[in-house]
Coordinates of C-alpha atoms in Angstrom, one line a residue:
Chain A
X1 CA 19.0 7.0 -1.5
X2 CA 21.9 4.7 -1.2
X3 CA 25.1 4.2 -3.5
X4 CA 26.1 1.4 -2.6
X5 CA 27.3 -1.0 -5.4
X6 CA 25.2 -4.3 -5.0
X7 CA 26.3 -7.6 -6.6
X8 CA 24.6 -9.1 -9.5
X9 CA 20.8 -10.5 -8.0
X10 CA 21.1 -14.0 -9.1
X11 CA 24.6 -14.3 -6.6
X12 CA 22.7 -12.7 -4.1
X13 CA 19.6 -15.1 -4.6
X14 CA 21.8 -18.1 -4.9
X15 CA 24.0 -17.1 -2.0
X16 CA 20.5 -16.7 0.2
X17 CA 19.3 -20.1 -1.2
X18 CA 22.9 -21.3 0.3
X19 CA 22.5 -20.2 3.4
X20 CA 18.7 -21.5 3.7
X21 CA 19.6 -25.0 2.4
X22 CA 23.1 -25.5 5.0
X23 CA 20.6 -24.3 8.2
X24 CA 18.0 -26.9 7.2
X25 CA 20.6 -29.4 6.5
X26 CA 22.9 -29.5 9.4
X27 CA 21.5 -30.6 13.0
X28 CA 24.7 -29.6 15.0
X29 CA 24.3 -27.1 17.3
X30 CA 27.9 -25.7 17.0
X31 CA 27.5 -25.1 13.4
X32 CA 24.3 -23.3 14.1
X33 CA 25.7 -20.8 16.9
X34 CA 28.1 -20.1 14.4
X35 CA 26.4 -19.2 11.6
X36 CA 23.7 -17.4 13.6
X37 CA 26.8 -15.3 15.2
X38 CA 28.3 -14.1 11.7
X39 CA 24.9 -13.2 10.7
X40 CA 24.5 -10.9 13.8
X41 CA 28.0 -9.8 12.8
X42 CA 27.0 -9.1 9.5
X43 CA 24.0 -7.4 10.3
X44 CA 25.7 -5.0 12.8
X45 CA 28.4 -3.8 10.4
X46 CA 25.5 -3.3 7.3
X47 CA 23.1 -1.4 10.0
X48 CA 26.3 0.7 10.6
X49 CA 26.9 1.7 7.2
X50 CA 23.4 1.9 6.1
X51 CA 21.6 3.0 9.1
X52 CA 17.7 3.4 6.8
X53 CA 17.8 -0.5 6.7
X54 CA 17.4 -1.2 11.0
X55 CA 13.8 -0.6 10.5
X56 CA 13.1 -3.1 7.9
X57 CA 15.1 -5.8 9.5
X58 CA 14.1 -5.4 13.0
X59 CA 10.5 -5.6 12.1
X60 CA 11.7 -9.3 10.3
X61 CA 13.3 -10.7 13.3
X62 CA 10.8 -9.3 15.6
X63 CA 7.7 -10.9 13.7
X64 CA 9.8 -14.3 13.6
X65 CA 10.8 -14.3 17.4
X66 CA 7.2 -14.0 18.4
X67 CA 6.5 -17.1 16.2
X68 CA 9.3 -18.7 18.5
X69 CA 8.0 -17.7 21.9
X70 CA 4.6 -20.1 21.0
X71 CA 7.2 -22.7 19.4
X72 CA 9.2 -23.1 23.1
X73 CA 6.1 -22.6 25.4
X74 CA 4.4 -25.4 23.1
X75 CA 7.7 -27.6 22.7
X76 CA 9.8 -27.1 25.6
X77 CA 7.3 -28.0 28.3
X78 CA 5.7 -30.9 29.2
X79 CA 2.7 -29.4 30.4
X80 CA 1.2 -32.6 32.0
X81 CA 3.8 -33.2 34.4
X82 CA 5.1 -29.8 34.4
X83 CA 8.4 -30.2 33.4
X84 CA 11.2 -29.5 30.9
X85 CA 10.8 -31.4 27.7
X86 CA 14.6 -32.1 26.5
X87 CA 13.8 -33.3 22.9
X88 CA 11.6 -30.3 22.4
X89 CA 13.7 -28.0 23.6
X90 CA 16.4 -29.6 21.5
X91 CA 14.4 -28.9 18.5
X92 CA 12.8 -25.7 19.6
X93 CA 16.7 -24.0 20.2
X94 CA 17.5 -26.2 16.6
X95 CA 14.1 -24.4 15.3
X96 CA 15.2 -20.7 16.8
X97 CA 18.5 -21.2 15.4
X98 CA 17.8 -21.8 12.2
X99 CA 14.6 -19.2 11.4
X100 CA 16.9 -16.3 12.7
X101 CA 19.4 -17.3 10.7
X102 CA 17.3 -17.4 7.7
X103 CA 15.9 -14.7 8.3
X104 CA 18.9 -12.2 8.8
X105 CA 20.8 -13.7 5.9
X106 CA 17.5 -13.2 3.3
X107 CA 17.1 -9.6 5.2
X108 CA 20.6 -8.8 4.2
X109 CA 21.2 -10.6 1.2
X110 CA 18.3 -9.8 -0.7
X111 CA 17.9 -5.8 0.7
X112 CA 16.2 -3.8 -1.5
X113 CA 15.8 -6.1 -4.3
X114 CA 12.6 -5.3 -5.9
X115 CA 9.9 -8.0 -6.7
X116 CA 11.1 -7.6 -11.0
X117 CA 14.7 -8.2 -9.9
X118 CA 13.6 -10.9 -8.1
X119 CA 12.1 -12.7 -11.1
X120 CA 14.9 -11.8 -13.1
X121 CA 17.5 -13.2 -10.8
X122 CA 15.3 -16.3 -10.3
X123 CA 14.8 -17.5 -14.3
X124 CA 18.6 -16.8 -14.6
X125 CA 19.1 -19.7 -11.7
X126 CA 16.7 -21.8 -13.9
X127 CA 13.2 -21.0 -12.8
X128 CA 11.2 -21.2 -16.6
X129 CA 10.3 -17.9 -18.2
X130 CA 6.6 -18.1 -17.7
X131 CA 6.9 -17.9 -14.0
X132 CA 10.0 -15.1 -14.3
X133 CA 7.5 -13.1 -16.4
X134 CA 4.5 -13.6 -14.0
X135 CA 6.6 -12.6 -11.2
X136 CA 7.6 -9.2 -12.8
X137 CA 4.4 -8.5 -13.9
X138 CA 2.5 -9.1 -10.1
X139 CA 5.1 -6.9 -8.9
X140 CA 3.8 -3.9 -10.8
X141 CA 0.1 -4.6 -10.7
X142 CA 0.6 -5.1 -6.7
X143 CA 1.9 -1.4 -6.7
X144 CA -1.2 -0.2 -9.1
X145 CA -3.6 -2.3 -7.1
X146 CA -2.5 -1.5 -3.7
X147 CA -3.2 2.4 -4.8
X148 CA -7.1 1.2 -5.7
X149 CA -7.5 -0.6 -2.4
X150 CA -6.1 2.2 -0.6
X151 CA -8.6 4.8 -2.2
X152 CA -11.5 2.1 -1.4
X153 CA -9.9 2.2 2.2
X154 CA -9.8 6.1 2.2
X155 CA -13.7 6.2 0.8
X156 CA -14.6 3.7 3.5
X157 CA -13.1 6.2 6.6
X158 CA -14.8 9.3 5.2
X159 CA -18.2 7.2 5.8
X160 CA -17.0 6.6 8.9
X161 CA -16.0 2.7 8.8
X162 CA -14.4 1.2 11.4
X163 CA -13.3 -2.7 11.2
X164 CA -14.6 -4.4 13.9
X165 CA -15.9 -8.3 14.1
X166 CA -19.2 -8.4 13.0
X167 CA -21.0 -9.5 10.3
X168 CA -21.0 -5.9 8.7
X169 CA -16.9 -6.0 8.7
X170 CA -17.1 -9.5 7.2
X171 CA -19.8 -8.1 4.2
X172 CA -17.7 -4.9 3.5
X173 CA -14.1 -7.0 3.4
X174 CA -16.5 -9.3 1.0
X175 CA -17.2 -6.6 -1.1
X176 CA -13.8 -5.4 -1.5
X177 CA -12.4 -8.1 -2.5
X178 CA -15.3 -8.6 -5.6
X179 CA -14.4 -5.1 -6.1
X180 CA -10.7 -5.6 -6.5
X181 CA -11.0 -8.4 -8.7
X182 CA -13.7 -7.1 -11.3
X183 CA -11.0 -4.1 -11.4
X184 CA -8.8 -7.0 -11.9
X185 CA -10.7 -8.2 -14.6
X186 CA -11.6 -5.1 -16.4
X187 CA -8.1 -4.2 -16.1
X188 CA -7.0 -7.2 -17.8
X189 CA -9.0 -6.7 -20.8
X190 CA -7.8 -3.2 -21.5
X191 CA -4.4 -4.4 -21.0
X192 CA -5.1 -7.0 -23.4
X193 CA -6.8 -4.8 -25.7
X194 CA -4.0 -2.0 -25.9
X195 CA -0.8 -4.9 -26.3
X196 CA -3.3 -5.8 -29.4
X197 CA -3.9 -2.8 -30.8
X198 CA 0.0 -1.9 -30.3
X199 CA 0.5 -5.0 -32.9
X200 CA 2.4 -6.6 -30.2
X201 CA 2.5 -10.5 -30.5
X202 CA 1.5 -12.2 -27.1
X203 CA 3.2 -15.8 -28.1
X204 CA 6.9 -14.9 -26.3
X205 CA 7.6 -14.1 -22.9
X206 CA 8.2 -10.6 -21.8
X207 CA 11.5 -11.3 -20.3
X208 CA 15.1 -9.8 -20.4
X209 CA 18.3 -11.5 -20.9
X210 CA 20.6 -11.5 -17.6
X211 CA 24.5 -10.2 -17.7
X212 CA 26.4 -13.2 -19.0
X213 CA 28.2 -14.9 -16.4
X214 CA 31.5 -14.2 -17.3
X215 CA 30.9 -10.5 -18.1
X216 CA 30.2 -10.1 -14.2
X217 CA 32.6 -8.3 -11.8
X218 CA 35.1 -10.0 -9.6
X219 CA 33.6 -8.3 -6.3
X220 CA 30.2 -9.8 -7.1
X221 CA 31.4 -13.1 -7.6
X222 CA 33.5 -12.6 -4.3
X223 CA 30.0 -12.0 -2.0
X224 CA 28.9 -15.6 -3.1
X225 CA 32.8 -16.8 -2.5
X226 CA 33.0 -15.3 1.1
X227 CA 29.3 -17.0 2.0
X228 CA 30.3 -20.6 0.6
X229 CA 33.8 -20.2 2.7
X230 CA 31.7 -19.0 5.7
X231 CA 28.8 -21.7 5.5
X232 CA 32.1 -24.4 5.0
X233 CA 33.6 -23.3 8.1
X234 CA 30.5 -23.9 9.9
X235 CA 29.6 -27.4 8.7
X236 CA 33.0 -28.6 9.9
X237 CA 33.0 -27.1 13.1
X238 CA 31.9 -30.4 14.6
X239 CA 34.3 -32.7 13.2
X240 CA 36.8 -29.8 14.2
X241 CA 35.6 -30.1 17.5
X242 CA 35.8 -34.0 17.8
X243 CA 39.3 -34.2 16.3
X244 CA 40.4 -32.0 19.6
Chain B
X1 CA -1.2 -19.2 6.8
X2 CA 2.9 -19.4 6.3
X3 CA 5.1 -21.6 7.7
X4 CA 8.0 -20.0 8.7
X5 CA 11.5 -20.9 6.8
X6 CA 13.6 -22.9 9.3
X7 CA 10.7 -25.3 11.0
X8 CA 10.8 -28.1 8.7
X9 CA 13.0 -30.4 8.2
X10 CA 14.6 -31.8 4.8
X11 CA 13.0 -34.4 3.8
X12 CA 9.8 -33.1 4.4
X13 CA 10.9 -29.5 2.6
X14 CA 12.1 -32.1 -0.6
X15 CA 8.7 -33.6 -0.9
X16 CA 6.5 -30.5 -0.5
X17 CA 8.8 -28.7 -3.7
X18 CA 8.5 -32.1 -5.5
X19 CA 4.8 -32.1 -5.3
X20 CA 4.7 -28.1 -5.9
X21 CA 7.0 -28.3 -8.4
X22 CA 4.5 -31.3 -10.1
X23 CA 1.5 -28.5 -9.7
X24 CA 3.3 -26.1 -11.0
X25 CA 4.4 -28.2 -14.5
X26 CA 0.4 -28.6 -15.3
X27 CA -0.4 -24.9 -13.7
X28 CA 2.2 -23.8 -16.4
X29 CA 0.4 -25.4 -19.2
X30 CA -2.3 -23.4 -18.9
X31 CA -1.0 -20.0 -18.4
X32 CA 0.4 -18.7 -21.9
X33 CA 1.3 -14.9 -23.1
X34 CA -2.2 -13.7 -23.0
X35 CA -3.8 -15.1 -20.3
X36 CA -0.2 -13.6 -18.8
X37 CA -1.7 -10.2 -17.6
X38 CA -5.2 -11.8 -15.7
X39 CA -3.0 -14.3 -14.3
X40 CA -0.6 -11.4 -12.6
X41 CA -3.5 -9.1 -11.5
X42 CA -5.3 -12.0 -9.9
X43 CA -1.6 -13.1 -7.7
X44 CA -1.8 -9.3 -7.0
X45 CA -5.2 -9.6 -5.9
X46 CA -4.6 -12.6 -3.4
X47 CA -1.2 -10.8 -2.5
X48 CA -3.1 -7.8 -1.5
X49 CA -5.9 -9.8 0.2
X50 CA -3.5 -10.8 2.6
X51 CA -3.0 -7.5 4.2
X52 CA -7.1 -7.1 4.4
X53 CA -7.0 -7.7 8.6
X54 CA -10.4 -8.7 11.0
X55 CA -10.1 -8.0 14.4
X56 CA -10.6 -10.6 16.5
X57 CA -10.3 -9.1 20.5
X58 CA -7.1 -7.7 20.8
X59 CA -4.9 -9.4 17.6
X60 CA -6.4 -9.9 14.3
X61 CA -6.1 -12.4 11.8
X62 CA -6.1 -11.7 8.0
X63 CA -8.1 -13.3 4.8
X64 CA -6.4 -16.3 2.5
X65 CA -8.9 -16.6 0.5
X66 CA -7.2 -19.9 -1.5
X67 CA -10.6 -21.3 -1.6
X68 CA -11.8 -18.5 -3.9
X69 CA -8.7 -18.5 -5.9
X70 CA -9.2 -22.0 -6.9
X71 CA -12.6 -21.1 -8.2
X72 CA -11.4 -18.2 -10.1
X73 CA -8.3 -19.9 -12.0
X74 CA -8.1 -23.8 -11.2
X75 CA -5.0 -25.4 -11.6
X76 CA -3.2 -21.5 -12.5
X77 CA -3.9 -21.4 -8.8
X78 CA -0.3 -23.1 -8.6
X79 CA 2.0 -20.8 -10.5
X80 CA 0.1 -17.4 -9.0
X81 CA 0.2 -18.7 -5.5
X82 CA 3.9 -19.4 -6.0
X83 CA 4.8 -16.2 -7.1
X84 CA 2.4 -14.3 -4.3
X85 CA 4.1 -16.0 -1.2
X86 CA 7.6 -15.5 -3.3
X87 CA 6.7 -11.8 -3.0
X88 CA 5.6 -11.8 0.5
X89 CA 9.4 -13.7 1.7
X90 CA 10.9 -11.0 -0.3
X91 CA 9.1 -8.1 1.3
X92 CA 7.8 -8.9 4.3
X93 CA 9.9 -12.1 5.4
X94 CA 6.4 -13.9 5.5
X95 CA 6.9 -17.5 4.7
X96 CA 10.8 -17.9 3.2
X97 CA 12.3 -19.4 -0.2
X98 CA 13.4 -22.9 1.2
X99 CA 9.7 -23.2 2.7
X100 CA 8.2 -22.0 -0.4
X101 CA 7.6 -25.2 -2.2
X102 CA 5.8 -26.0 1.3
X103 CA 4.1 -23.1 1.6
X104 CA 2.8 -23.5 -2.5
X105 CA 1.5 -26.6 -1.6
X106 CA -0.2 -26.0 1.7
X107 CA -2.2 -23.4 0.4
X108 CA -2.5 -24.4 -4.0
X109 CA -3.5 -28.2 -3.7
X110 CA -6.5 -27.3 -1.6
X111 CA -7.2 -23.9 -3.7
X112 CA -6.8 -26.5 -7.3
X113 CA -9.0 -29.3 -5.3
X114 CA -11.8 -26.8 -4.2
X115 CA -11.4 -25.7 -8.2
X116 CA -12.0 -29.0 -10.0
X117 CA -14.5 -30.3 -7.8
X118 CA -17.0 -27.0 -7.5
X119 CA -16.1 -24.9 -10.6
X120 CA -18.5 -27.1 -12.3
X121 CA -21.1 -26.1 -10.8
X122 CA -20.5 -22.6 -11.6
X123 CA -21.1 -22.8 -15.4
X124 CA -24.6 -21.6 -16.1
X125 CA -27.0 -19.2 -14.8
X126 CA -26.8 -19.8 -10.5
X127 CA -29.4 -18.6 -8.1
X128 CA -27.5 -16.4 -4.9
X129 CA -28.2 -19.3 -2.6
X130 CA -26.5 -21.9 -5.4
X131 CA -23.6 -19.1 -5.1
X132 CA -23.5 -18.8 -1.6
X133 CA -23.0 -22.5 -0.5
X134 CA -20.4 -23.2 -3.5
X135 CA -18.1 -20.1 -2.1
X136 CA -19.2 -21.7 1.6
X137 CA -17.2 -25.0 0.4
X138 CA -14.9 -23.4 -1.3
X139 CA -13.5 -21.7 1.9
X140 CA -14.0 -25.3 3.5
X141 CA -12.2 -26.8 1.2
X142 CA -9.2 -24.4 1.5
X143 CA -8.6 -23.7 4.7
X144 CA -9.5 -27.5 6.3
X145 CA -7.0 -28.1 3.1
X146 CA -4.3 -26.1 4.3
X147 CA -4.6 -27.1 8.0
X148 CA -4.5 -30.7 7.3
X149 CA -1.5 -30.4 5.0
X150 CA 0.2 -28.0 7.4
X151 CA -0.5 -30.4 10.4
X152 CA 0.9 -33.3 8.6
X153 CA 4.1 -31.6 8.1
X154 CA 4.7 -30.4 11.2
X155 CA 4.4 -33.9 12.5
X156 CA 6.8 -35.2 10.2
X157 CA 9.5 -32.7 11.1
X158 CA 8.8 -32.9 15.1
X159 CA 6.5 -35.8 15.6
X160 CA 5.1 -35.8 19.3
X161 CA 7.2 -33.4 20.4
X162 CA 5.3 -30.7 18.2
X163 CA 1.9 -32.3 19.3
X164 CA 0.8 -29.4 21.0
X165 CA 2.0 -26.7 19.3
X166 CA 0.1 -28.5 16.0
X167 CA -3.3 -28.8 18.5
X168 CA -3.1 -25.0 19.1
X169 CA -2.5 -24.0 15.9
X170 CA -5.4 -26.6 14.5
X171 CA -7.9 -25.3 16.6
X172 CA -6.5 -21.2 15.8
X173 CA -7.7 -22.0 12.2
X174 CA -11.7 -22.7 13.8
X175 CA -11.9 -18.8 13.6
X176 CA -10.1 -18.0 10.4
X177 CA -12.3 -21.1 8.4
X178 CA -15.3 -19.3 9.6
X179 CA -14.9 -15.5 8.3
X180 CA -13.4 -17.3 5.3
X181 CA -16.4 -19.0 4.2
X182 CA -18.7 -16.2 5.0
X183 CA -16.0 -13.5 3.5
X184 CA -15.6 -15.9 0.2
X185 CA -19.7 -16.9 0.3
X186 CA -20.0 -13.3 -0.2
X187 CA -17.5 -12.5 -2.6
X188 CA -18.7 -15.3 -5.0
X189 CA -22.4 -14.2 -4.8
X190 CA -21.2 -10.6 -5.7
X191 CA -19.2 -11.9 -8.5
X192 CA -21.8 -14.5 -9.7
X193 CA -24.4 -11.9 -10.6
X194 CA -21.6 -8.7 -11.9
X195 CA -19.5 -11.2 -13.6
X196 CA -20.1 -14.8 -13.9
X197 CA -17.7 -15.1 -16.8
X198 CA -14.7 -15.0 -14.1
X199 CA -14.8 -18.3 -13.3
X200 CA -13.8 -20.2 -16.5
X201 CA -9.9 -19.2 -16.4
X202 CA -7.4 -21.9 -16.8
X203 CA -9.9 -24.7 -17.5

């Protein structure tokens, strides 16, 4: 279990959402080295300090870079006249650039944020209630649904079922699906039917009010502050690099 | 079917949250504090279908299933879609939260467009073959959907230069359209005869 403090979710969510929008935004390639280097920075010295994390994150950038191996072999060859493509592999090392990136940041940022802190953190950046409440409530009927698919999984291997392609596999995936959405259903209606009896009203929003602004602490406001400062520094690295 | 954050370009990440922000307005009409907890369990359900795998020789590819989602809730198909994929950047790193509005639409408009035009058709007694052929479509619908919309803005972003990584990955989805319709065929015969009442949420 870790003790580390983390800052406030919706700074962490808007300082992700930073980071996403100046890698789509900017095309130089200067600005994207650099940013892609502090992020390798950044995850080397939170790996150190929380070691349980390299798992999670290596798993990330692993199932991104094998995306990118078909994005060069597709964009960075002509294959007709078997030769080097310059404007794809412009975009392809533009592409690369910008997915790690992403990818790291959003890995470090958001670690171990939970799928109701999530929805919390995005209605207090704006997003309406409805969806906030949604997104809380998915979270915890994922975890309660995941257990009945894994039990239909476990049922399935004691009658000896293995997945294979076939029209069998295709009938029993079928079936589990219909299965996990008339539990859906039925599941519904109980809810519904206990939040009734309860006498609670269903016209508000099950939501919960964020920390004010102001009432948050100065380190958590300094996470987002050290991310603007570091995407800055990046975006003018070009006209830096023209002025010499 | 995700498109990874960092492909697209600007412009074309602008329009695709502009349009998913447009399905999302009317998918948020319909969804109120009670229909609140069916909407959640079924965003669970597609969230979990996603992690159902089919081997296919030595990878596998796993269900979407957007083309059944659309039957089940129409336009709600929006606002649970969008909260799935914003769960599966959070945990898994599948998709992202700048590609999100692209990732809605690629896989909601198709889901709400296989909704309004064969839901119809669902109200009333149907015979298993009736059944059948409407989930058949609906997968059609879906995953030809997703394709096109994904193709479309990959070219804008790369143009020729991503010609053939879009030509692989059109004719990757040949497979995944095929155990989709007979996966969602299936599933919307078995739910026709245990529970045709699940198909008349968010009209």
């Amino acid at each position: 279990m870790s003790h580390v403090h983390r800052p406030d979710g919706r700074l962490r969510l808007a300082a992700t959402l930073l980071v996403s929008v100046a890698a789509a935004l900017t095309q130089a390639l200067s600005s994207l080295y650099a940013m892609l280097l502090i992020a390798l920075l950044a995850m080397v010295i939170v790996v150190t300090a929380d070691k349980t994390l390299l798992n999670n994150i290596g798993r990330r950038v692993l199932r991104v870079n094998a995306f990118l191996v078909i994005v060069w072999i597709t964009t960075s060859v002509n294959w007709r006249y078997m030769a080097i493509d310059e404007a794809g592999t412009l975009l392809a090392t533009q592409m690369s650039m910008r997915v790690n990136i992403v990818t790291l940041a959003a890995s470090l940022l958001l670690a171990r944020m939970s799928g109701v802190e999530l929805g919390r953190a995005a209605v207090g950046l704006g997003l309406p209630n409805a969806l906030g409440a949604l997104l809380a409530q998915v979270a915890r009927q994922v975890s309660l649904l995941s257990e009945t698919k894994t039990r239909l999984e476990r049922a399935m291997r004691a009658r000896a079922y293995r997945s294979a392609l076939g029209f069998r596999s295709l009938q029993v995936s079928a079936q589990m699906v219909a299965w996990l959405i008339i539990h859906a259903l039925a599941r519904s209606e109980r809810i519904s039917l206990g939040l009734r009896s309860r006498g609670m009203s269903s016209t508000r929003w099950p939501t919960r009010e964020s920390t004010a602004w102001r009432a948050l602490p100065k380190a958590d406001w300094s996470t987002l502050g050290a991310v603007i400062v570091i995407i800055g520094f990046c975006l003018l690295l070009p006209t830096l690099e023209i002025q010499k | 079917m995700h498109i990874a954050e960092g492909v697209l370009d600007t412009p074309t990440l602008l329009a695709a949250a502009g349009c998913t922000a447009f399905g999302l307005t009317i998918g948020l009409r319909r969804l109120t504090p009670r229909t609140l907890p069916t909407a959640a369990l079924f965003a669970a359900v597609f969230f979990l279908v996603g992690t159902i795998h089919i081997p296919i020789g030595v990878g596998s590819v796993h269900l979407i299933l957007n083309g059944l989602i659309g039957l089940l809730l129409g336009w709600l198909a929006f606002p649970v879609i969008f909260v799935a994929l914003a769960l599966q950047a959070l945990l898994f790193s599948f998709g992202g939260f700048t590609s999100l509005g692209a990732n809605t639409l690629l896989t909601a408009l198709p889901a709400v467009i296989a909704g309004l035009s064969l839901r119809p058709l669902l109200q009333g007694p149907s015979s298993r073959p009736k059944l059948l052929i409407v989930g058949a479509a609906a997968a059609t619908i879906g995953i030809l959907g997703a394709t096109l919309l994904a193709a479309m803005m990959l070219w804008s972003t790369g143009g020729t230069a991503l010609s053939s990584l879009i030509s692989l990955f059109v004719a990757a989805q040949a497979p995944i359209w095929l155990i989709e319709a007979i996966v969602t065929a299936l599933t919307v015969g078995m739910l026709g005869r245990a529970r045709p009442t699940a198909f008349t949420l968010g009209t």
